[in-house]
Coordinates of C-alpha atoms in Angstrom, one line a residue:
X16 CA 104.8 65.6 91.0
X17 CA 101.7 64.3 92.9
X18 CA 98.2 65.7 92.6
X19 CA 96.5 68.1 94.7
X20 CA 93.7 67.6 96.9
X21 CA 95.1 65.7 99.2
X22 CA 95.7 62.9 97.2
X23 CA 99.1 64.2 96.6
X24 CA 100.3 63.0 100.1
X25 CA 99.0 59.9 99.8
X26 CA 96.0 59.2 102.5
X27 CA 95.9 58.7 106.2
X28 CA 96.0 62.1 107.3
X29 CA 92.9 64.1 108.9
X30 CA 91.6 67.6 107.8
X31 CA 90.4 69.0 111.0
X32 CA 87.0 70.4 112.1
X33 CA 87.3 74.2 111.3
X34 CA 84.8 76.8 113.6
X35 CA 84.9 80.2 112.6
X36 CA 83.8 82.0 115.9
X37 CA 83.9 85.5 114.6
X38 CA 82.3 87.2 111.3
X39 CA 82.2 90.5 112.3
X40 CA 84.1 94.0 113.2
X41 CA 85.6 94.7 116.0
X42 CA 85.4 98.0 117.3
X43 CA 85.7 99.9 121.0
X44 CA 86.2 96.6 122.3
X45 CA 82.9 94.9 120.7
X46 CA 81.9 93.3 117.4
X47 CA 79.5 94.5 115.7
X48 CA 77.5 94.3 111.9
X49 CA 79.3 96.3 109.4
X50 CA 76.5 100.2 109.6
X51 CA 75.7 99.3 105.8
X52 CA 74.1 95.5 107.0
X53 CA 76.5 94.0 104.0
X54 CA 78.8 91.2 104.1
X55 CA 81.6 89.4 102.0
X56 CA 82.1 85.9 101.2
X57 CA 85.4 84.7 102.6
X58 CA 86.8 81.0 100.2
X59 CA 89.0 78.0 101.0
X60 CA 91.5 78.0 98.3
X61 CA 91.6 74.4 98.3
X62 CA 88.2 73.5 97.1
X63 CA 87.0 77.3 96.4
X64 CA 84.1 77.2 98.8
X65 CA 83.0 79.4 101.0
X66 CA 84.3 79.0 104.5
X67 CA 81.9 82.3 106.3
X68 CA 80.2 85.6 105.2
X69 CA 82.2 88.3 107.0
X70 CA 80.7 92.2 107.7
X71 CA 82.0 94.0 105.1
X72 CA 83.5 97.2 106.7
X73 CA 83.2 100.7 105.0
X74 CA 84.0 104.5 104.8
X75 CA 81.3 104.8 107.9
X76 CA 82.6 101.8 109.7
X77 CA 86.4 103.3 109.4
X78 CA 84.6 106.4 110.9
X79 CA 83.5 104.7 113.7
X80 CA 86.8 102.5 114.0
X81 CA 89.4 105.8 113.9
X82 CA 86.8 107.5 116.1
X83 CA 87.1 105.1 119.5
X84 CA 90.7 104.9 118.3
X85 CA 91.4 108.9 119.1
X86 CA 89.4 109.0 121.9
X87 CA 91.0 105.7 123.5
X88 CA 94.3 107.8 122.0
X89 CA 93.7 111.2 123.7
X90 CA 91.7 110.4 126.6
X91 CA 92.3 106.2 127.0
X92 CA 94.4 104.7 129.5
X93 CA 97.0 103.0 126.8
X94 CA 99.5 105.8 126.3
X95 CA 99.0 107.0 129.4
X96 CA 100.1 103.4 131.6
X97 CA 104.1 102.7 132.0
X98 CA 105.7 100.6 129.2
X99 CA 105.7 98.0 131.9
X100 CA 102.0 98.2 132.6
X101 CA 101.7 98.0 128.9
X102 CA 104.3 95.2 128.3
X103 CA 102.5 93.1 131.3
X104 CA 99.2 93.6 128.7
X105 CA 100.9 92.5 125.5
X106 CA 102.8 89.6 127.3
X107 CA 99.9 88.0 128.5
X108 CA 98.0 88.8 125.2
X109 CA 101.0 86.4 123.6
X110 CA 100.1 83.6 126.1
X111 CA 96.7 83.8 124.7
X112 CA 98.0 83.3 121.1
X113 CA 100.3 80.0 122.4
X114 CA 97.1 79.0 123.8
X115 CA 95.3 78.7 120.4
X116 CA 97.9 77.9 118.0
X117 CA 96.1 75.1 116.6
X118 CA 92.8 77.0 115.7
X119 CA 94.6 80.2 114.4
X120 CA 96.8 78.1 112.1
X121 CA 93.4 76.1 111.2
X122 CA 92.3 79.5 110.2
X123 CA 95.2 80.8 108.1
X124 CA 95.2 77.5 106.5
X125 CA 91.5 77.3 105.1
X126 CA 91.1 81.0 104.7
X127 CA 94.8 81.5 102.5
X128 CA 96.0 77.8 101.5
X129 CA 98.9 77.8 104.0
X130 CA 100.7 74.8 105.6
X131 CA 98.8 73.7 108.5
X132 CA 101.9 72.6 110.5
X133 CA 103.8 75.2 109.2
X134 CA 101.6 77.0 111.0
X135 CA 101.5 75.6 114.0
X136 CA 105.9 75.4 114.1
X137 CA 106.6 78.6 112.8
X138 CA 103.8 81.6 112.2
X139 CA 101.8 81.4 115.1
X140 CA 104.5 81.0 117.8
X141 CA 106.5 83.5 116.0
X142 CA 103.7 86.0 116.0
X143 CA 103.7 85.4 119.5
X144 CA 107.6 85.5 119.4
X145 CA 107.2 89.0 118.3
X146 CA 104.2 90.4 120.4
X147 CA 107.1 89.6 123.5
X148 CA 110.1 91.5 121.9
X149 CA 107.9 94.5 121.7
X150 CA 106.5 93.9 125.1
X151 CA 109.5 93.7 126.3
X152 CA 110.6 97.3 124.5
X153 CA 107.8 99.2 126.3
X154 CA 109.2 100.1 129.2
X155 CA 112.8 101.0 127.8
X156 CA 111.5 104.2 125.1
X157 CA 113.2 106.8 125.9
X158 CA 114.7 110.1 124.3
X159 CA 118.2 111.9 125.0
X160 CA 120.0 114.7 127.5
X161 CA 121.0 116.8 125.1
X162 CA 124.1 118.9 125.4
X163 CA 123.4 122.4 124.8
X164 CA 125.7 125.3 123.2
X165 CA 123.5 127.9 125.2
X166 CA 122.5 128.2 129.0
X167 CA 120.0 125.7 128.6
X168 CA 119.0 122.3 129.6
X169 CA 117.9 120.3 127.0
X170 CA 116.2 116.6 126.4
X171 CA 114.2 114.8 124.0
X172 CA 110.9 113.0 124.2
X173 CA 109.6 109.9 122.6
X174 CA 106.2 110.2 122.1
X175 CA 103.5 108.1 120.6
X176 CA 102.8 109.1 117.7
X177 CA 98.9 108.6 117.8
X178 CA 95.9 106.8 115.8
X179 CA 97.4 104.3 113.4
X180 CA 96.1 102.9 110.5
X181 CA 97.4 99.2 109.3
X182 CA 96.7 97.9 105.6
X183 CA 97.8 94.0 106.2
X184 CA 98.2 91.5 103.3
X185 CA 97.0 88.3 102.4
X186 CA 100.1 85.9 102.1
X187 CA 101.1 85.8 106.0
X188 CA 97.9 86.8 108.0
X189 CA 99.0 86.2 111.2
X190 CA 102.7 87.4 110.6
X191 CA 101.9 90.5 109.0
X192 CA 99.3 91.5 111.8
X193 CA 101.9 91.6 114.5
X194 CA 104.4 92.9 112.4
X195 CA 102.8 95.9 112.5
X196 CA 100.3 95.9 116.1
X197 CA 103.1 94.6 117.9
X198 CA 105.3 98.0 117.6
X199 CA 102.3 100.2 117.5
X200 CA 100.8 98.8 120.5
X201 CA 104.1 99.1 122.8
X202 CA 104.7 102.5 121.6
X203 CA 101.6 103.5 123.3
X204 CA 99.3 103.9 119.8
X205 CA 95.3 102.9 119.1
X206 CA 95.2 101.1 115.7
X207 CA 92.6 100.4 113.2
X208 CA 93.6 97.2 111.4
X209 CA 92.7 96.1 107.7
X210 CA 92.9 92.8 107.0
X211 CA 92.5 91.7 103.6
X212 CA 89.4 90.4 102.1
X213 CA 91.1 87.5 101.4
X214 CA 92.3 86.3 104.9
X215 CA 90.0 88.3 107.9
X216 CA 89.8 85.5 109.9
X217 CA 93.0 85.2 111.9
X218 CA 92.7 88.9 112.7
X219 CA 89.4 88.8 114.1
X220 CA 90.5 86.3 116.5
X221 CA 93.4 87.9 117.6
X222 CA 91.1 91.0 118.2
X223 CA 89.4 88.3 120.5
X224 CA 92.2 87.3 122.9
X225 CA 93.6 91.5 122.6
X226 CA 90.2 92.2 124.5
X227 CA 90.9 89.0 126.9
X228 CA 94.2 90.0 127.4
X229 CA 93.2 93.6 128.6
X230 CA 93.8 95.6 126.1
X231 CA 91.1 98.9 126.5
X232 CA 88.3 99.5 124.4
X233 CA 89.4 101.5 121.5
X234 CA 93.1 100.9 121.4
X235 CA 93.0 97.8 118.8
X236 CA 90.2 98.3 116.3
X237 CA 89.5 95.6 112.9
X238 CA 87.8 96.1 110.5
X239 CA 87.4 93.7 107.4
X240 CA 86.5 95.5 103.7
X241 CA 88.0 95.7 100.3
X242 CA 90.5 98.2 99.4
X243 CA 88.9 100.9 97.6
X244 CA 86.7 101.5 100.3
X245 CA 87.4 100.3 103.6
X246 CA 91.3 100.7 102.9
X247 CA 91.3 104.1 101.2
X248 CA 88.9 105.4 103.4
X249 CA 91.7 104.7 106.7
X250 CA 94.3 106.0 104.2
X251 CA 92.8 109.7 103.6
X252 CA 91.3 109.8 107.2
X253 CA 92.0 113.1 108.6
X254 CA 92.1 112.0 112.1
X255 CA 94.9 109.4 111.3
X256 CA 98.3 110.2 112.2
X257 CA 100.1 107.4 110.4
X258 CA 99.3 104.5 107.9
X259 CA 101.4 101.4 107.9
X260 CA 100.6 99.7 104.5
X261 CA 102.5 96.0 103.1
X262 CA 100.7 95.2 99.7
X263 CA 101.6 95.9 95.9
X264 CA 103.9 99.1 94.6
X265 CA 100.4 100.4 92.7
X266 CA 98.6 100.0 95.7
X267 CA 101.7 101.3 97.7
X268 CA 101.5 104.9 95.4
X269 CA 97.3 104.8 96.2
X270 CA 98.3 105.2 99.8
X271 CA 100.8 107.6 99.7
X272 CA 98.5 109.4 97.3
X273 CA 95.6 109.4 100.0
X274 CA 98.3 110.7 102.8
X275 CA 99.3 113.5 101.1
X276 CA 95.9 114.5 100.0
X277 CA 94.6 114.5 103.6
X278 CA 96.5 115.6 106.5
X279 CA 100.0 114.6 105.0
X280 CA 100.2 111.7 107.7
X281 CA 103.1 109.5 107.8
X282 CA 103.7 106.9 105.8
X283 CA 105.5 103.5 105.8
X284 CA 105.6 101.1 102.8
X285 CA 106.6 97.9 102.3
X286 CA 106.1 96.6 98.7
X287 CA 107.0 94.5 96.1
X288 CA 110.2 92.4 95.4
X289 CA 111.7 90.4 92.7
X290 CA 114.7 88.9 94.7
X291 CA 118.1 87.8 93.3
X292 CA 120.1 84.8 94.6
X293 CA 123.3 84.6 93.2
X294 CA 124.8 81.1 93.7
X295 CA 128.6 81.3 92.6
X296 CA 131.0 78.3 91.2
X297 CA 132.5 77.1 94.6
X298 CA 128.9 76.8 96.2
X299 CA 127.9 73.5 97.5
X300 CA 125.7 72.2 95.4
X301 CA 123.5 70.2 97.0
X302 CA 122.9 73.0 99.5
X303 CA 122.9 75.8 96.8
X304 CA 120.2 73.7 95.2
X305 CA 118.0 72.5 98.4
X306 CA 118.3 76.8 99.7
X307 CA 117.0 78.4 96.2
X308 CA 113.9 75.7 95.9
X309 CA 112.8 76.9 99.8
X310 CA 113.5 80.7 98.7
X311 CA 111.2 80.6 95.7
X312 CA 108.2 77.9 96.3
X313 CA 107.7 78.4 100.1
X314 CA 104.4 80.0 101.1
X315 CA 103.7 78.7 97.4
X316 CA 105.7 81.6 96.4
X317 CA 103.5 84.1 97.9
X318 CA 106.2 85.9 99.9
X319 CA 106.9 89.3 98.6
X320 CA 110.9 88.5 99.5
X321 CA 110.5 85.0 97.5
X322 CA 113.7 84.2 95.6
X323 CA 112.7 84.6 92.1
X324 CA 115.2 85.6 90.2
X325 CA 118.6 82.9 90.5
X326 CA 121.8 84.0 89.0
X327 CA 124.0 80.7 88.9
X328 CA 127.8 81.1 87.7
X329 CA 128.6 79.0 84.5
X330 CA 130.8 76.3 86.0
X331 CA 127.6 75.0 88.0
X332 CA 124.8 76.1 86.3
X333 CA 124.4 72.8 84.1
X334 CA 124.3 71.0 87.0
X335 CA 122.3 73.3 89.0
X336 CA 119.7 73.0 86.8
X337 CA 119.8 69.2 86.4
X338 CA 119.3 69.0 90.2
X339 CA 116.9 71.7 91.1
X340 CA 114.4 70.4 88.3
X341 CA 114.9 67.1 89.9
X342 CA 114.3 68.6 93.2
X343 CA 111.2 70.9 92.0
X344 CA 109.6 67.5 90.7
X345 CA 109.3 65.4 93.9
X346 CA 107.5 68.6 95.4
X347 CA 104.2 67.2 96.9
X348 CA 101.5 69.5 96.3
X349 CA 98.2 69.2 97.9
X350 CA 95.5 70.0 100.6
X351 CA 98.0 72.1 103.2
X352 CA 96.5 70.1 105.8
X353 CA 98.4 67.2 104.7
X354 CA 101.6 67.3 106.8
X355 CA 104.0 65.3 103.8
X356 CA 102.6 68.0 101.7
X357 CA 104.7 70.4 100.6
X358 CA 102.6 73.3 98.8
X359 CA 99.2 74.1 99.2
X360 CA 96.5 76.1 96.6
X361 CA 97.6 80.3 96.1
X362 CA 95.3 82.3 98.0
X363 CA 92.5 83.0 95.4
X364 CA 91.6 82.6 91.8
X365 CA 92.8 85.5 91.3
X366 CA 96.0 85.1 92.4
X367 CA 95.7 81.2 90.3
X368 CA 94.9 83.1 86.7
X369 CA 97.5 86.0 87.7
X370 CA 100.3 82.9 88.1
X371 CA 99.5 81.2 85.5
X372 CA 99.1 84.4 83.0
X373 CA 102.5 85.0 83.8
X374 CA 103.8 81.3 83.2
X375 CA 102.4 81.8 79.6
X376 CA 104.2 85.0 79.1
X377 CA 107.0 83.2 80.0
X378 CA 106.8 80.6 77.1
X379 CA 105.4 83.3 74.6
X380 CA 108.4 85.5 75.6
X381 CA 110.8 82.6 74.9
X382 CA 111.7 81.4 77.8
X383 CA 112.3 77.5 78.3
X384 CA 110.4 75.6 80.5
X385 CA 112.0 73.2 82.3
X386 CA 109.4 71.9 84.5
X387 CA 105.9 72.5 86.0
X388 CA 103.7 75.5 84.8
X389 CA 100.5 73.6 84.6
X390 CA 97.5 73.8 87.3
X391 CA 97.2 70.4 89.1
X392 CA 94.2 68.4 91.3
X393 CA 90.6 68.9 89.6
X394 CA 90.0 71.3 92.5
X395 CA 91.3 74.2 94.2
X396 CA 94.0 76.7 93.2
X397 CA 96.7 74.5 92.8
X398 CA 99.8 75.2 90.5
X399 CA 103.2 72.8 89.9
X400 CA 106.3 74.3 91.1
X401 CA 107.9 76.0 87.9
X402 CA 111.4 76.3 86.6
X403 CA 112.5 78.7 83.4
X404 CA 115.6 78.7 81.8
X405 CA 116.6 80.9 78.9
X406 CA 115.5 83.9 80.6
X407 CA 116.5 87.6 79.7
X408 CA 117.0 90.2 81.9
X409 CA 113.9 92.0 80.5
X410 CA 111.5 89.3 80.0
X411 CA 108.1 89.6 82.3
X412 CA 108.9 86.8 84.4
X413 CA 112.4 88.5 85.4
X414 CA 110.7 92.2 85.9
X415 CA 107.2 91.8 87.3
X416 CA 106.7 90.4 90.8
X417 CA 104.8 86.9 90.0
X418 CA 104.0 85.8 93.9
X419 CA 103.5 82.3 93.0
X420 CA 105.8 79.0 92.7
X421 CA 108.0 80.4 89.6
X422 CA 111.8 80.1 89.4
X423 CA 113.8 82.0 86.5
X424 CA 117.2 80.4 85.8
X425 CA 119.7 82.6 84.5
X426 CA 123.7 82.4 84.1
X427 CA 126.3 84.4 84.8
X428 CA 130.6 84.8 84.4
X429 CA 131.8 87.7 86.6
X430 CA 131.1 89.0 89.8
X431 CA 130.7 92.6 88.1
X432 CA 128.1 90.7 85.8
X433 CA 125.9 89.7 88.2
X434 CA 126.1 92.6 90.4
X435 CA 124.4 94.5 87.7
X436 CA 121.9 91.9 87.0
X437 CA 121.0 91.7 90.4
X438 CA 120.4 95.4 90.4
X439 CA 118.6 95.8 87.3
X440 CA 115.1 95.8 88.9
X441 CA 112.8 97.9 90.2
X442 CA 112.5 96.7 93.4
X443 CA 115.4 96.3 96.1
X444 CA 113.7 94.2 99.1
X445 CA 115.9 91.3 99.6
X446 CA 118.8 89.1 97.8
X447 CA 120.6 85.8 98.9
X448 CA 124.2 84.8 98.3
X449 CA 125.6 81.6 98.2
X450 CA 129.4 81.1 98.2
X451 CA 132.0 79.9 100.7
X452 CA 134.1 83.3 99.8
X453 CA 134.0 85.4 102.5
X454 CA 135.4 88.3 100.0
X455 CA 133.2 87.7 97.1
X456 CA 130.2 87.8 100.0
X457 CA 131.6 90.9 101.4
X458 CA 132.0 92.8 98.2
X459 CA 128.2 91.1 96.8
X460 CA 126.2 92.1 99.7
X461 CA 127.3 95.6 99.9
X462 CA 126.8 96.0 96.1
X463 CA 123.3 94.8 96.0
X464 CA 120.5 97.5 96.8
X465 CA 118.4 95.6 98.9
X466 CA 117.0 96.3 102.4
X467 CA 117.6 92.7 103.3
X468 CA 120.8 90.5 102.4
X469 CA 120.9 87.1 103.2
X470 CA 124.1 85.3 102.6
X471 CA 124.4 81.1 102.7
X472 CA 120.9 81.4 103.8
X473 CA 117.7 82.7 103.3
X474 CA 114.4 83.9 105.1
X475 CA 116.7 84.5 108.2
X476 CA 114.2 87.1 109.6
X477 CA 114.2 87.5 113.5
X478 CA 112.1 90.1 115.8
X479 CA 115.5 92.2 116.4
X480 CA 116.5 92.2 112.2
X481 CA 115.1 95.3 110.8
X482 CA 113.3 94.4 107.6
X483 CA 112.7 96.8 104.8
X484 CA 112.9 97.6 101.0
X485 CA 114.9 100.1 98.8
X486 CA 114.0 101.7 96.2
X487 CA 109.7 100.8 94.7
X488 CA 110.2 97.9 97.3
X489 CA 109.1 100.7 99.6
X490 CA 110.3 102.9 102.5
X491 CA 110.4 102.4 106.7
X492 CA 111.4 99.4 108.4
X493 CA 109.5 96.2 110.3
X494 CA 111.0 94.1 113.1
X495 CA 113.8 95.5 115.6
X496 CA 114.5 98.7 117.1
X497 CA 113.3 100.6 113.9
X498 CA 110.2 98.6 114.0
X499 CA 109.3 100.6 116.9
X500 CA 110.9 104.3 116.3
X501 CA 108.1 104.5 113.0
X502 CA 105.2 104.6 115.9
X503 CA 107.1 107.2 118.1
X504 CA 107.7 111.0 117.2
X505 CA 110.4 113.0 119.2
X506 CA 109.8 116.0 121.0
X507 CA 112.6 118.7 122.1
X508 CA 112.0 120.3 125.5
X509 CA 114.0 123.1 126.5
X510 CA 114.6 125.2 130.2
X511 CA 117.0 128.1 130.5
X512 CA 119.4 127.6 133.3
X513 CA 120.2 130.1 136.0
X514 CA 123.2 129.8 138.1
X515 CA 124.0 127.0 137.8
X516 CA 127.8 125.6 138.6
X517 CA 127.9 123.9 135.0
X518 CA 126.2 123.0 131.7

């Protein structure tokens, strides 16, 4: 496979001029130096160099953050204005984001190693995409008439359900933000957003154009810092009502910790994965092989619903693997900016020594390696696109969640076979099938516990799919109508009725 750097595309293509306008937090509508004066250095994972030095938010800045967000909460226009005047808000904040596609996907590009004109097809407009379902949800929240076994008129209330705290990860910046302001914001909530260290700089733009759009001071707080401060700090805040957290299962139990130590706020989780796709004997192979290579190496595997774990039945899997080693070797990988490039650098070194750790359990473990598992380019967090055969149910590489370009091979007979392989994990987030049996599908898909099931396909998310784990993948849904109910609470109102001709 070719080298990284930009070299593995060959040459001809041109890495844009990247200006980051905005270092610092954004609270009650202004930015503003972190209270303790310190910063963070912020790296392109292509070259690891620094890109800016953002304000590095703490326990005092949260403080300041949840404090305009309950007072633009309980005394603010935003809950207060119709779920049209609200929509009207969010829909024009989403013409802002069309507006700068290019520079936001700049951003996610230097800041986490993504594909540039991935960036500018897919995340950004569908970031957008998704600020305009919710928009369009404002105005239609509403509770129930309830019938009544008494004298009384009864109906139910959907409600915002106040200041919310966001904890968003690292491997889809612009995605995750909206997956979680989007709902929040058209419920009638105030947020206070943490990015990760890793990738601020998207987020602090779209604070930008959430000001330009109209959004009131105080309703849409960010504030950059590093976990065990800035994060834990919004997750034992007493004055938060909920915390919506996407990041590991050992962060995930942090979080939940911190709720139930302060004010018992609610929680929603959404954590690891180690996803199965079970590819069956009359698969085609060609497309059985082309769908598992996008399920595990896109977003360089950093996608916590990444196809990981692939169960192929015995009459194929020779072949299988023949052609999707063939397929993981002509996988350009190189400077994300590149447009024939087809992986960019993981997000951090980090991230680099965690990936490759885990490629060298794989081979100490006894695992085969089929392909790939070395770094690649003289510069940057680059790794080969890896393929494992030989692999055992219990071996690291089929347990722990890797989040880098690392396939695991394994064979199977019988549907009942892989049903429990597919199950025997931890985490429940997602799975793919791949058969042309309607029946075997039916009977698969309901068998698997996972929140997500994607059958001849994979990565089909849409705004109005709920998406959501079982089990340690974590609890509460993104995306659709349950996307929005987590941000509302419901309230029971009851009259007594006198004289009246009926119930």
């Amino acid at each position: 496979m070719a080298a990284a750097n930009g070299s593995g595309g060959g040459k001809g293509f041109e890495v844009p001029k990247v200006e980051v306008r905005f270092t610092k937090l954004f609270i009650n509508g202004h930015f503003a130096d972190a209270v303790s004066g310190r910063t963070f250095e912020t790296r392109d994972p292509r070259t690891g160099e620094i890109i800016a030095n953002i304000a590095e938010g703490d326990k005092a800045d949260v403080d300041l953050a949840v404090k305009a967000a309950r007072e633009a909460f309980d005394n603010g226009p935003w809950p207060r204005m119709t779920g049209y005047e609200r929509g009207r808000i969010l829909h024009k904040f989403a013409d802002l984001i069309d507006q700068h596609i290019e520079e936001l996907a700049m951003l996610d590009t230097v800041d986490a190693g993504k594909l540039f004109l991935v960036g500018k097809v897919r995340d950004i407009p569908g970031a957008a995409h998704l600020l305009r379902y919710y928009a369009g949800a404002a105005d239609k929240i509403h509770g129930e008439t309830l019938k009544m076994a008494q004298r009384m008129h009864g109906y139910t209330l959907k409600e915002p359900v106040g200041v919310v705290g966001h904890i968003v990860p690292w491997n889809y910046p612009s995605t995750m933000f909206f997956f979680k302001v989007s709902p929040a914001l058209a419920a009638g909530c105030t947020v206070v957003v943490k990015p990760a260290e890793q990738t601020p700089l998207s987020a602090l733009f779209y604070a930008h154009l959430a000001r330009e759009a109209g959004v009131p001071d105080g309703v849409l707080n960010v504030v950059p810092g590093f976990g065990p401060t800035a994060g834990a700090a919004l997750a034992a805040h007493m004055d938060v009502d909920k915390l919506s957290f996407t990041g590991s299962t050992e962060v995930g139990r942090l979080v939940m910790k911190a709720a139930a130590e302060s004010n018992l706020k609610s929680v929603s989780l959404e954590l690891g994965g180690k996803s199965p796709i079970v590819v069956f004997d009359d698969a085609d192979l060609d497309m059985a092989v082309n769908l598992v290579n996008f399920a595990t190496y896109t977003n360089k595997g950093e996608i916590c619903v990444a196809g990981t774990r692939i169960y192929v039945q015995e009459g194929i899997y020779d072949a299988f693997v023949k052609k999707a080693a063939e397929l993981a070797k002509k996988s350009v990988v190189g400077d994300p900016f590149n447009p024939r490039v087809n992986q960019g650098p993981q997000v951090d070194k980090d991230q680099y020594e965690k990936v490759l750790k885990y490629i060298d359990i794989g081979k100490r473990e006894g695992a085969t390696l089929v392909t790939g598992g070395k770094p690649c380019g003289d510069k940057g967090y680059y790794i080969e696109p890896t393929i494992f055969t030989d692999v055992k149910d219990d071996m690291s590489i089929a347990q722990d969640e890797i989040f880098g370009p690392v396939m695991a091979l394994m064979k199977f007979k019988t549907v009942e076979e892989v049903i429990q392989k597919a199950n025997n994990t931890r985490y429940g987030l997602a799975a793919g099938i791949v058969t042309k049996n309607i029946d075997i599908a039916n009977t698969v898909s309901r068998s698997i516990r996972a929140g997500a099931i994607w059958i001849n396909c994979y990565f089909a998310f849409d705004p109005d799919a709920p998406f959501g784990g079982y089990k340690m993948s974590g609890f509460g849904k993104d995306m659709g109508m349950d996307g929005l109910e987590k941000y509302l609470q419901t309230k029971t109102v009851v009259t007594p009725l006198y004289n009246t001709p009926w119930l």
